[in-house]
Amino acid sequence: MPITSPIGVFDSGYGGLTILKEIEKQLPGYDLLYMGDNARAPYGTRSFETVYEYTLECVKWLFGKGCPLVILACNTASAKALRTIQQKDLPILFPGKKILGVIRPTAEVIGNYSKEHKIGILGTTGTVNSQSYKLEIDKFFPETKVFQQACPIWVPLIENNEYESEGAQYFYDKYVKELFWQDKNIDAVLLACTHYPLIEHLLKPLLPQGVQLISQGNIVAKSLKDYLKRHPEVDEKCSRQGLIDFFTTDSTTDFDQHSTIFYGKEVQSKHVQL
Ligand code: DGL
């Protein structure tokens, strides 16, 4: 019998909790270990080097805790750090362990949502500038055109609990308009940032009629479920006692307070000193 441990779920802060929630739903009973690097969030406006360095440090901590598999439940980290960690670091530091992101599983299905073959991507500046969605979607849906819009103000608005304010509305209008100015026939829009599901209800009314707004939580969770089915050698290393633990690099009091909004349930986190 192999030694079993929880699946690690990493995010720059709170946003990954929207993904964790869906993983918990679709993989009930699996132990999960969530880590938010709140002390150094947001990642969205940071350079490639910095996001890579921070993400690697957190991933090492999760693997050090025994996780056989880590999900980067953060678009920015998936865009800027995943490939290098997968290809360069993992084979040397943790051979046999696995790491997956959120962009590829989303890119694998997103084209199915658009009849016009025109997809809009709303994300952080880092995710948009990396061009990761364009590159990945092109592999699976080469006939689909991808239009991207960076929305740098949205994460701070959400984190500061100002997302339902009048001022926030201005920035929802602004970025949604800027996306549709690129092409008015976009008929599917992806929320390519783990924070954005919180404002889905505020964005929906701003979209032209018939446009689908897509959150990626359930897409990522479904893809993880399929992955574990296809990889029984990884699945058998995942522990299953229904335990979910939360760790943050910053204040546990702040984490526990904010998390309820993202996760929908009360959380009791522990502090990590990296
Ligand atoms: N979790 C990040 C993402 O999905 C958003 C927050 C941040 O910028 O750190 O891109």
XYZ file of N, CA and C and ligand atoms in Angstrom:
832
model
N 0.831 -1.210 0.000
C 0.000 0.000 0.000
C 0.866 1.260 0.000
N 0.670 2.170 -0.981
C 1.468 3.399 -0.974
C 1.060 4.314 0.195
N 1.999 5.188 0.593
C 1.669 6.197 1.621
C 0.725 7.203 0.964
N -0.341 7.579 1.656
C -1.281 8.527 1.048
C -1.224 9.882 1.748
N -1.497 10.940 0.975
C -1.486 12.323 1.498
C -2.516 13.155 0.733
N -2.832 14.349 1.264
C -3.837 15.186 0.593
C -3.357 15.750 -0.747
N -4.313 16.108 -1.561
C -4.019 16.854 -2.792
C -3.764 18.307 -2.366
N -2.690 18.913 -2.863
C -2.400 20.312 -2.536
C -3.111 21.238 -3.504
N -3.667 22.314 -2.975
C -4.325 23.314 -3.824
C -3.695 24.661 -3.482
N -3.055 25.267 -4.475
C -2.328 26.510 -4.208
C -2.955 27.705 -4.916
N -2.966 28.821 -4.213
C -3.332 30.089 -4.852
C -2.524 31.215 -4.217
N -2.446 32.329 -4.932
C -1.753 33.498 -4.390
C -2.456 33.982 -3.114
N -3.722 33.676 -2.959
C -4.439 34.160 -1.769
C -5.737 33.419 -1.561
N -6.834 34.158 -1.731
C -8.150 33.581 -1.446
C -8.829 32.952 -2.658
N -8.489 33.466 -3.854
C -9.244 33.120 -5.059
C -9.355 31.626 -5.304
N -8.282 30.901 -5.008
C -8.290 29.456 -5.257
C -9.359 28.723 -4.476
N -9.923 29.408 -3.474
C -10.999 28.775 -2.703
C -12.225 28.530 -3.576
N -12.396 29.361 -4.623
C -13.538 29.138 -5.530
C -13.319 27.845 -6.334
N -12.064 27.475 -6.539
C -11.744 26.226 -7.235
C -11.839 25.062 -6.229
N -11.294 25.287 -5.046
C -11.329 24.259 -3.997
C -12.767 23.795 -3.722
N -13.665 24.776 -3.666
C -15.085 24.483 -3.412
C -15.617 23.480 -4.424
N -15.263 23.672 -5.689
C -15.745 22.780 -6.757
C -15.056 21.416 -6.689
N -13.759 21.415 -6.330
C -13.037 20.133 -6.209
C -13.691 19.311 -5.096
N -14.005 19.984 -4.016
C -14.636 19.297 -2.879
C -15.975 18.672 -3.307
N -16.703 19.421 -4.156
C -18.008 18.929 -4.623
C -17.847 17.705 -5.513
N -16.886 17.792 -6.433
C -16.771 16.722 -7.440
C -15.908 15.553 -6.981
N -15.090 15.767 -5.952
C -14.255 14.682 -5.424
C -14.496 14.556 -3.918
N -15.728 14.265 -3.524
C -16.015 14.235 -2.093
C -15.185 13.152 -1.409
N -14.714 13.464 -0.217
C -13.956 12.468 0.545
C -12.454 12.590 0.378
N -11.994 13.185 -0.715
C -10.542 13.356 -0.906
C -10.021 14.406 0.081
N -8.887 14.138 0.690
C -8.286 15.141 1.570
C -7.636 16.231 0.724
N -7.798 17.472 1.187
C -7.271 18.611 0.430
C -6.487 19.510 1.377
N -5.389 20.037 0.875
C -4.578 20.948 1.684
C -4.438 22.252 0.895
N -5.093 23.282 1.370
C -5.105 24.562 0.653
C -4.025 25.485 1.211
N -3.310 26.119 0.309
C -2.328 27.102 0.755
C -2.478 28.413 -0.021
N -2.655 29.499 0.701
C -2.758 30.827 0.094
C -1.542 31.657 0.485
N -0.882 32.207 -0.524
C 0.312 33.029 -0.252
C -0.117 34.486 -0.042
N -1.015 34.683 0.902
C -1.608 36.014 1.099
C -0.587 37.102 1.421
N 0.515 36.716 2.049
C 1.512 37.718 2.434
C 2.106 38.400 1.201
N 2.075 37.694 0.060
C 2.722 38.261 -1.139
C 1.745 38.478 -2.293
N 0.437 38.288 -2.011
C -0.589 38.524 -3.038
C -0.837 40.030 -3.145
N -1.345 40.518 -4.274
C -1.693 39.763 -5.474
C -0.478 39.461 -6.353
N -0.602 38.375 -7.107
C 0.439 38.000 -8.057
C 0.202 38.651 -9.426
N -1.060 39.044 -9.671
C -1.514 39.425 -11.011
C -0.712 40.495 -11.723
N -0.066 41.367 -10.975
C 0.681 42.449 -11.618
C 2.190 42.240 -11.479
N 2.604 41.097 -10.982
C 4.045 40.860 -10.758
C 4.715 40.259 -11.995
N 6.053 40.352 -12.013
C 6.814 39.861 -13.174
C 6.820 38.336 -13.220
N 7.208 37.801 -14.367
C 7.355 36.350 -14.547
C 8.265 35.773 -13.469
N 9.429 36.427 -13.287
C 10.441 35.903 -12.365
C 9.880 35.815 -10.948
N 9.186 36.878 -10.543
C 8.678 36.907 -9.171
C 7.585 35.860 -8.964
N 6.644 35.784 -9.917
C 5.553 34.800 -9.771
C 6.139 33.393 -9.733
N 7.125 33.150 -10.588
C 7.768 31.836 -10.623
C 8.437 31.524 -9.277
N 9.201 32.484 -8.785
C 9.946 32.288 -7.535
C 8.990 32.025 -6.360
N 7.936 32.837 -6.235
C 6.976 32.677 -5.139
C 6.218 31.343 -5.260
N 5.792 31.057 -6.491
C 4.999 29.831 -6.683
C 5.847 28.605 -6.358
N 7.073 28.610 -6.833
C 7.949 27.458 -6.583
C 8.144 27.242 -5.083
N 8.313 28.329 -4.374
C 8.519 28.223 -2.933
C 7.302 27.562 -2.250
N 6.121 27.980 -2.664
C 4.895 27.434 -2.063
C 4.686 25.979 -2.474
N 4.972 25.686 -3.738
C 4.802 24.315 -4.230
C 5.766 23.374 -3.486
N 6.990 23.850 -3.234
C 7.953 23.032 -2.482
C 7.399 22.738 -1.090
N 6.776 23.730 -0.498
C 6.207 23.540 0.839
C 5.092 22.473 0.795
N 4.249 22.561 -0.215
C 3.148 21.582 -0.324
C 3.683 20.173 -0.568
N 4.665 20.050 -1.455
C 5.248 18.724 -1.682
C 5.969 18.235 -0.420
N 6.579 19.173 0.287
C 7.243 18.819 1.550
C 6.250 18.271 2.568
N 4.993 18.693 2.452
C 3.932 18.190 3.337
C 3.436 16.819 2.899
N 3.972 16.345 1.784
C 3.632 14.996 1.327
C 2.643 14.937 0.168
N 2.082 16.075 -0.256
C 1.072 16.046 -1.334
C 1.643 15.318 -2.561
N 0.930 14.339 -3.101
C 1.426 13.665 -4.293
C 1.158 14.485 -5.554
N 0.186 15.383 -5.438
C -0.280 16.166 -6.580
C -0.633 17.564 -6.083
N -0.207 18.583 -6.843
C -0.561 19.962 -6.476
C -1.294 20.609 -7.652
N -2.388 21.276 -7.338
C -3.122 22.036 -8.355
C -2.795 23.515 -8.149
N -2.305 24.155 -9.195
C -2.125 25.606 -9.111
C -3.485 26.228 -9.417
N -4.245 26.522 -8.377
C -5.606 27.046 -8.553
C -5.547 28.565 -8.695
N -4.659 29.018 -9.533
C -4.417 30.449 -9.733
C -4.037 30.616 -11.197
N -4.768 31.459 -11.901
C -4.475 31.639 -13.326
C -3.103 32.262 -13.548
N -2.772 33.242 -12.703
C -1.500 33.943 -12.895
C -0.330 32.978 -12.689
N -0.385 32.179 -11.637
C 0.692 31.203 -11.379
C 0.713 30.133 -12.470
N -0.465 29.723 -12.926
C -0.521 28.716 -14.007
C 0.097 29.289 -15.285
N -0.160 30.592 -15.519
C 0.350 31.221 -16.741
C 1.851 31.445 -16.673
N 2.346 31.816 -15.519
C 3.727 32.290 -15.457
C 4.721 31.319 -14.836
N 4.244 30.317 -14.119
C 5.199 29.467 -13.393
C 5.062 27.981 -13.694
N 3.872 27.550 -14.094
C 3.604 26.106 -14.185
C 4.575 25.362 -15.092
N 4.723 25.876 -16.310
C 5.523 25.145 -17.291
C 6.965 24.932 -16.801
N 7.579 25.988 -16.272
C 8.971 25.874 -15.810
C 9.061 24.891 -14.644
N 8.105 24.977 -13.733
C 8.152 24.055 -12.584
C 7.980 22.612 -13.069
N 6.998 22.418 -13.976
C 6.740 21.060 -14.495
C 7.968 20.489 -15.201
N 8.557 21.337 -16.060
C 9.618 20.810 -16.929
C 10.998 20.846 -16.292
N 11.272 21.901 -15.516
C 12.632 22.078 -15.012
C 12.790 21.603 -13.558
N 11.908 22.040 -12.685
C 12.136 21.813 -11.253
C 11.656 20.457 -10.761
N 10.453 20.094 -11.198
C 9.845 18.871 -10.641
C 10.697 17.611 -10.850
N 11.199 17.389 -12.077
C 11.974 16.162 -12.284
C 13.197 16.074 -11.368
N 13.750 17.228 -10.975
C 14.947 17.211 -10.124
C 14.562 17.167 -8.637
N 13.613 18.054 -8.262
C 13.309 18.207 -6.837
C 12.347 17.144 -6.303
N 11.316 16.843 -7.094
C 10.286 15.917 -6.610
C 9.873 14.944 -7.713
N 10.789 14.082 -8.166
C 10.397 13.162 -9.234
C 9.252 12.272 -8.733
N 8.303 12.031 -9.621
C 7.172 11.181 -9.214
C 5.985 11.991 -8.734
N 6.206 13.277 -8.366
C 5.071 14.116 -7.942
C 4.516 14.837 -9.172
N 3.278 15.281 -9.057
C 2.617 15.907 -10.214
C 2.110 17.292 -9.871
N 2.084 18.148 -10.885
C 1.538 19.500 -10.701
C 0.691 19.868 -11.929
N -0.493 20.374 -11.680
C -1.402 20.744 -12.770
C -1.892 22.174 -12.546
N -2.280 22.827 -13.644
C -2.770 24.205 -13.530
C -4.240 24.304 -13.901
N -4.709 25.531 -14.092
C -6.124 25.732 -14.422
C -6.342 26.155 -15.878
N -5.259 26.519 -16.573
C -5.451 27.055 -17.926
C -5.702 25.942 -18.950
N -4.883 24.916 -18.909
C -5.041 23.853 -19.906
C -6.423 23.166 -19.824
N -6.865 22.752 -18.629
C -8.189 22.107 -18.597
C -9.296 23.018 -19.103
N -9.133 24.321 -18.882
C -10.156 25.264 -19.362
C -10.065 25.378 -20.885
N -8.838 25.482 -21.388
C -8.637 25.616 -22.840
C -9.155 24.388 -23.588
N -9.088 23.235 -22.952
C -9.520 21.995 -23.616
C -11.015 21.983 -23.955
N -11.816 22.755 -23.201
C -13.272 22.691 -23.433
C -13.897 24.023 -23.838
N -13.185 25.103 -23.651
C -13.807 26.434 -23.765
C -14.394 26.695 -25.167
N -13.757 26.135 -26.194
C -14.236 26.356 -27.558
C -15.650 25.825 -27.766
N -16.035 24.833 -26.971
C -17.379 24.254 -27.108
C -18.482 25.230 -26.706
N -18.111 26.279 -25.995
C -19.119 27.230 -25.522
C -19.451 28.304 -26.561
N -18.674 28.381 -27.641
C -18.870 29.479 -28.590
C -19.316 28.982 -29.963
N -20.480 29.473 -30.407
C -20.955 29.123 -31.754
C -20.242 29.967 -32.799
N -19.906 31.204 -32.399
C -19.261 32.156 -33.325
C -17.762 31.902 -33.445
N -17.244 31.001 -32.625
C -15.787 30.755 -32.535
C -15.046 32.023 -32.118
N -15.666 32.733 -31.179
C -15.044 33.957 -30.661
C -15.198 33.977 -29.143
N -14.059 33.872 -28.469
C -14.070 33.773 -27.013
C -13.436 35.026 -26.413
N -14.028 35.521 -25.348
C -13.438 36.636 -24.607
C -12.825 36.116 -23.314
N -11.653 36.657 -22.983
C -10.965 36.244 -21.749
C -10.825 37.465 -20.855
N -11.326 37.379 -19.629
C -11.128 38.449 -18.657
C -10.183 37.909 -17.588
N -9.053 38.586 -17.372
C -8.083 38.059 -16.404
C -7.204 39.153 -15.838
N -6.229 38.737 -15.053
C -5.278 39.728 -14.518
C -4.334 40.157 -15.644
N -3.605 41.231 -15.400
C -2.645 41.712 -16.396
C -1.623 40.609 -16.697
N -1.185 39.917 -15.648
C -0.187 38.861 -15.823
C -0.681 37.746 -16.715
N -1.897 37.299 -16.468
C -2.468 36.203 -17.260
C -2.624 36.634 -18.716
N -3.153 37.837 -18.917
C -3.381 38.326 -20.280
C -2.054 38.508 -21.017
N -1.109 39.162 -20.381
C 0.180 39.417 -21.055
C 0.946 38.141 -21.363
N 0.732 37.103 -20.587
C 1.452 35.841 -20.834
C 0.994 35.183 -22.144
N -0.187 35.553 -22.625
C -0.784 34.976 -23.853
C -1.103 33.485 -23.689
N -1.058 32.987 -22.462
C -1.229 31.539 -22.250
C -2.570 31.024 -22.782
N -3.640 31.769 -22.530
C -4.948 31.291 -23.018
C -4.972 31.204 -24.534
N -4.442 32.238 -25.188
C -4.420 32.229 -26.664
C -3.681 30.998 -27.155
N -2.505 30.767 -26.602
C -1.665 29.656 -27.061
C -2.334 28.313 -26.802
N -2.898 28.142 -25.624
C -3.497 26.850 -25.268
C -4.792 26.604 -26.052
N -5.634 27.631 -26.171
C -6.910 27.445 -26.880
C -6.636 27.109 -28.350
N -5.607 27.750 -28.895
C -5.261 27.502 -30.291
C -4.915 26.022 -30.547
N -4.368 25.349 -29.529
C -4.019 23.936 -29.705
C -5.269 23.072 -29.847
N -6.338 23.418 -29.131
C -7.535 22.574 -29.116
C -8.620 23.075 -30.061
N -8.665 24.395 -30.281
C -9.705 24.984 -31.138
C -9.051 25.997 -32.080
N -8.289 25.523 -33.064
C -7.536 26.463 -33.917
C -8.426 27.436 -34.688
N -9.687 27.083 -34.876
C -10.593 27.966 -35.627
C -11.160 29.079 -34.731
N -10.892 29.005 -33.436
C -11.483 29.968 -32.499
C -10.560 31.168 -32.276
N -11.178 32.357 -32.329
C -10.404 33.579 -32.076
C -10.545 33.960 -30.601
N -9.447 34.385 -30.019
C -9.448 34.708 -28.592
C -9.166 36.198 -28.408
N -10.049 36.856 -27.675
C -9.882 38.289 -27.380
C -9.690 38.425 -25.873
N -8.677 39.196 -25.485
C -8.362 39.251 -24.060
C -8.497 40.671 -23.517
N -8.904 40.736 -22.262
C -8.985 42.034 -21.595
C -8.452 41.903 -20.172
N -7.420 42.682 -19.855
C -6.910 42.695 -18.478
C -7.808 43.577 -17.616
N -8.056 43.145 -16.409
C -8.963 43.877 -15.506
C -8.248 44.099 -14.167
N -7.188 44.902 -14.179
C -6.313 44.975 -12.995
C -6.971 45.484 -11.715
N -8.084 46.207 -11.853
C -8.686 46.789 -10.637
C -9.622 45.802 -9.930
N -10.044 44.754 -10.611
C -11.090 43.910 -10.033
C -10.638 43.145 -8.784
N -9.420 42.601 -8.806
C -8.980 41.839 -7.624
C -8.924 42.734 -6.379
N -8.284 43.937 -6.467
C -8.296 44.798 -5.278
C -9.709 45.174 -4.817
N -10.625 45.389 -5.752
C -12.002 45.721 -5.357
C -12.623 44.573 -4.575
N -12.388 43.353 -5.042
C -12.967 42.181 -4.373
C -12.300 41.983 -3.013
N -10.969 42.077 -2.995
C -10.256 41.822 -1.738
C -10.585 42.869 -0.669
N -10.906 44.081 -1.121
C -11.247 45.135 -0.151
C -12.741 45.221 0.115
N -13.452 44.196 -0.341
C -14.897 44.125 -0.123
C -15.639 45.357 -0.652
N -15.143 45.896 -1.757
C -15.770 47.073 -2.385
C -16.457 46.659 -3.685
N -16.604 45.367 -3.896
C -17.036 44.931 -5.220
C -18.503 45.207 -5.527
N -19.284 45.539 -4.489
C -20.680 45.868 -4.784
C -20.916 47.374 -4.729
N -19.836 48.138 -4.635
C -19.983 49.592 -4.511
C -20.256 50.226 -5.884
N -20.721 51.470 -5.838
C -21.012 52.203 -7.075
C -19.745 52.403 -7.907
N -18.659 52.694 -7.191
C -17.367 52.915 -7.861
C -16.920 51.684 -8.620
N -17.187 50.526 -8.051
C -16.763 49.267 -8.683
C -17.472 49.091 -10.026
N -18.744 49.500 -10.067
C -19.554 49.331 -11.275
C -18.883 49.983 -12.493
N -18.265 51.149 -12.242
C -17.571 51.861 -13.323
C -16.519 50.942 -13.970
N -15.781 50.225 -13.115
C -14.703 49.381 -13.650
C -15.230 48.087 -14.285
N -16.414 47.635 -13.875
C -17.002 46.471 -14.566
C -17.406 46.891 -15.985
N -18.094 48.036 -16.061
C -18.526 48.561 -17.374
C -17.328 48.770 -18.295
N -16.307 49.406 -17.725
C -15.137 49.799 -18.521
C -14.485 48.577 -19.190
N -14.172 47.562 -18.403
C -13.437 46.437 -18.982
C -14.319 45.562 -19.880
N -15.585 45.428 -19.516
C -16.479 44.635 -20.371
C -16.637 45.336 -21.727
N -16.810 46.663 -21.687
C -16.925 47.426 -22.945
C -15.657 47.267 -23.770
N -14.525 47.385 -23.103
C -13.248 47.295 -23.834
C -13.083 45.922 -24.490
N -13.598 44.887 -23.846
C -13.530 43.549 -24.447
C -14.393 43.498 -25.711
N -15.627 44.010 -25.619
C -16.535 43.902 -26.773
C -16.190 44.888 -27.894
N -15.418 45.926 -27.560
C -14.925 46.801 -28.634
C -13.965 46.028 -29.539
N -13.311 45.042 -28.990
C -12.367 44.242 -29.801
C -13.117 43.422 -30.848
N -14.298 42.919 -30.466
C -15.154 42.210 -31.428
C -16.549 42.057 -30.824
N -17.531 42.590 -31.529
C -18.869 42.587 -30.934
C -19.556 41.226 -31.042
N -18.952 40.312 -31.775
C -19.585 38.989 -31.925
C -19.045 37.926 -30.961
N -18.252 38.346 -30.004
C -17.818 37.396 -28.961
C -19.096 36.839 -28.330
N -19.191 35.506 -28.210
C -20.425 34.960 -27.624
C -20.174 34.086 -26.398
N -18.917 34.016 -25.943
C -18.624 33.309 -24.693
C -17.481 34.042 -24.005
N -17.672 34.310 -22.720
C -16.659 35.065 -21.976
C -16.221 34.244 -20.771
N -14.917 34.056 -20.663
C -14.375 33.265 -19.558
C -13.880 34.165 -18.432
N -14.277 33.831 -17.220
C -13.726 34.506 -16.044
C -12.414 33.802 -15.713
N -11.323 34.347 -16.258
C -10.025 33.665 -16.172
C -9.203 34.158 -14.989
N -9.886 34.329 -13.892
C -9.218 34.701 -12.646
C -10.074 34.114 -11.538
N -9.411 33.530 -10.563
C -10.160 32.794 -9.532
C -11.020 33.700 -8.642
N -10.761 34.991 -8.671
C -11.582 35.915 -7.871
C -12.926 36.235 -8.543
N -12.941 36.178 -9.852
C -14.082 36.750 -10.574
C -15.438 36.042 -10.383
N -15.464 34.763 -10.008
C -16.795 34.185 -9.753
C -17.606 34.979 -8.723
N -16.909 35.718 -7.861
C -17.627 36.520 -6.857
C -18.406 37.672 -7.476
N -17.997 38.094 -8.675
C -18.698 39.232 -9.298
C -19.479 38.795 -10.545
N -19.618 37.501 -10.700
C -20.338 36.969 -11.871
C -21.721 37.616 -12.012
N -22.437 37.743 -10.890
C -23.802 38.298 -10.925
C -23.804 39.781 -11.313
N -22.669 40.452 -11.116
C -22.596 41.879 -11.472
C -22.163 42.067 -12.925
N -21.477 41.071 -13.450
C -20.992 41.168 -14.836
C -22.055 40.719 -15.835
N -22.818 39.707 -15.442
C -23.814 39.127 -16.362
C -24.715 40.173 -17.015
N -25.289 41.108 -16.223
C -26.192 42.091 -16.844
C -25.490 43.017 -17.836
N -24.172 43.052 -17.820
C -23.449 43.963 -18.717
C -23.164 43.346 -20.080
N -23.419 42.042 -20.196
C -23.079 41.362 -21.445
C -24.207 41.465 -22.450
N -23.887 41.537 -23.734
C -24.940 41.507 -24.752
C -25.753 40.211 -24.618
N -26.996 40.303 -25.050
C -27.885 39.137 -24.910
C -27.313 37.889 -25.585
N -27.482 36.767 -24.928
C -27.056 35.505 -25.533
C -25.598 35.151 -25.281
N -24.845 36.061 -24.656
C -23.429 35.767 -24.401
C -23.317 34.945 -23.115
N -22.562 33.862 -23.184
C -22.383 33.008 -21.999
C -21.217 33.507 -21.166
N -21.393 33.486 -19.857
C -20.310 33.856 -18.949
C -19.886 32.572 -18.218
N -18.603 32.268 -18.305
C -18.156 30.952 -17.828
C -17.173 31.088 -16.673
N -17.489 30.409 -15.565
C -16.548 30.295 -14.436
C -15.816 28.979 -14.597
N -14.547 28.941 -14.163
C -13.788 27.733 -14.489
C -13.740 26.685 -13.371
N -14.280 27.009 -12.174
C -14.179 26.068 -11.052
C -14.621 24.663 -11.395
N -15.826 24.537 -11.953
C -16.310 23.173 -12.196
C -15.599 22.516 -13.376
N -15.092 23.320 -14.303
C -14.316 22.751 -15.429
C -13.028 22.134 -14.878
N -12.348 22.869 -13.989
C -11.076 22.399 -13.420
C -11.313 21.160 -12.554
N -12.367 21.199 -11.764
C -12.649 20.060 -10.872
C -12.989 18.807 -11.681
N -13.760 18.983 -12.747
C -14.124 17.835 -13.574
C -12.877 17.243 -14.239
N -12.013 18.141 -14.693
C -10.791 17.692 -15.343
C -9.891 16.936 -14.350
N -9.863 17.393 -13.110
C -9.063 16.700 -12.086
C -9.631 15.295 -11.828
N -10.940 15.233 -11.786
C -11.590 13.927 -11.573
C -11.214 12.963 -12.711
N -11.275 13.450 -13.935
C -10.909 12.622 -15.103
C -9.437 12.217 -15.026
N -8.605 13.187 -14.618
C -7.159 12.918 -14.525
C -6.905 11.775 -13.540
N -7.565 11.812 -12.399
C -7.332 10.771 -11.389
C -7.840 9.407 -11.864
N -8.886 9.438 -12.683
C -9.387 8.170 -13.262
C -8.361 7.596 -14.229
N -7.767 8.501 -15.026
C -6.786 8.055 -16.030
C -5.435 7.725 -15.416
N -5.195 8.206 -14.188
C -3.895 7.987 -13.536
C -4.081 7.327 -12.177
N -4.424 6.045 -12.175
C -4.634 5.367 -10.884
C -3.379 5.353 -10.015
N -2.203 5.467 -10.658
C -0.945 5.464 -9.874
C -0.825 6.757 -9.046
N -1.497 7.839 -9.476
C -1.518 9.078 -8.678
C -2.681 8.995 -7.685
N -3.804 8.529 -8.194
C -5.014 8.448 -7.369
C -4.774 7.633 -6.092
N -4.034 6.542 -6.231
C -3.849 5.671 -5.056
C -2.954 6.312 -3.992
N -2.296 7.421 -4.364
C -1.464 8.123 -3.373
C -2.243 9.251 -2.672
N -3.506 9.457 -3.065
C -4.310 10.542 -2.479
C -5.107 9.997 -1.290
N -4.951 10.642 -0.146
C -5.656 10.153 1.048
C -7.127 10.571 1.011
N -7.955 9.800 1.691
C -9.401 10.040 1.637
C -10.054 9.868 2.992
N -9.973 10.938 3.757
C -10.704 10.896 5.038
C -11.645 12.093 5.131
N -11.778 12.803 4.023
C -12.660 13.974 3.980
C -12.117 15.169 4.757
N -10.780 15.256 4.888
C -10.192 16.358 5.668
C -9.753 17.501 4.748
N -10.067 18.727 5.148
C -9.607 19.879 4.369
C -8.893 20.834 5.322
N -7.627 21.097 5.035
C -6.839 21.996 5.886
C -6.458 23.242 5.112
N -6.385 24.349 5.837
C -6.106 25.643 5.201
C -4.857 26.268 5.819
N -3.985 26.750 4.964
C -2.769 27.416 5.425
C -2.612 28.742 4.689
N -2.098 29.731 5.395
C -1.837 31.026 4.777
C -0.470 31.531 5.221
N 0.171 32.286 4.323
C 1.474 32.868 4.690
C 1.283 34.178 5.457
N 0.028 34.646 5.575
C -0.213 35.912 6.287
C -1.059 35.661 7.536
N -1.779 36.674 7.962
C -2.559 36.568 9.195
C -3.699 35.559 9.055
N -3.813 34.659 10.022
C -4.888 33.655 9.967
C -6.244 34.317 10.237
N -6.246 35.362 11.043
C -7.510 36.051 11.342
C -8.077 36.647 10.054
N -7.229 37.331 9.282
C -7.683 37.914 8.007
C -8.137 36.817 7.057
N -7.353 35.752 6.999
C -7.688 34.671 6.070
C -9.069 34.092 6.408
N -9.282 33.830 7.688
C -10.542 33.204 8.095
C -11.734 34.116 7.804
N -11.518 35.439 7.994
C -12.610 36.387 7.735
C -12.956 36.452 6.247
N -11.926 36.622 5.408
C -12.158 36.776 3.971
C -12.647 35.486 3.324
N -12.163 34.370 3.848
C -12.408 33.100 3.164
C -13.873 32.751 3.032
N -14.653 33.167 4.025
C -16.075 32.834 3.988
C -16.705 33.318 2.679
N -16.294 34.497 2.212
C -16.875 35.046 0.972
C -16.513 34.154 -0.224
N -15.294 33.665 -0.251
C -14.829 32.889 -1.408
C -15.260 31.426 -1.331
N -15.306 30.910 -0.129
C -15.500 29.472 0.064
C -16.943 29.145 0.445
N -17.616 30.131 1.027
C -19.013 29.926 1.391
C -19.191 29.230 2.727
N -18.096 28.897 3.387
C -18.169 28.230 4.690
C -17.103 28.834 5.585
N -17.255 28.602 6.896
C -16.233 29.090 7.840
C -14.963 28.264 7.697
N -13.845 28.945 7.892
C -12.548 28.302 7.723
C -11.687 28.610 8.945
N -10.897 27.653 9.365
C -9.914 27.926 10.433
C -8.539 27.591 9.907
N -7.801 28.632 9.587
C -6.508 28.406 8.929
C -5.355 28.354 9.929
N -4.225 27.860 9.427
C -2.981 27.874 10.207
C -1.952 28.703 9.432
N -1.003 29.249 10.184
C 0.011 30.102 9.558
C 1.181 29.273 9.041
N 1.699 29.662 7.873
C 2.903 29.030 7.326
C 4.016 30.063 7.289
N 5.149 29.723 7.827
C 6.322 30.590 7.705
C 7.228 29.961 6.640
N 7.374 30.631 5.512
C 8.186 30.017 4.443
C 9.663 30.280 4.685
N -5.563 34.107 -8.147
C -5.179 35.079 -9.123
C -5.569 34.576 -10.525
O -6.374 33.675 -10.684
C -5.779 36.428 -8.872
C -5.233 37.117 -7.655
C -3.841 37.652 -7.824
O -3.615 38.529 -8.675
O -2.995 37.196 -7.072
O -5.065 35.091 -11.493
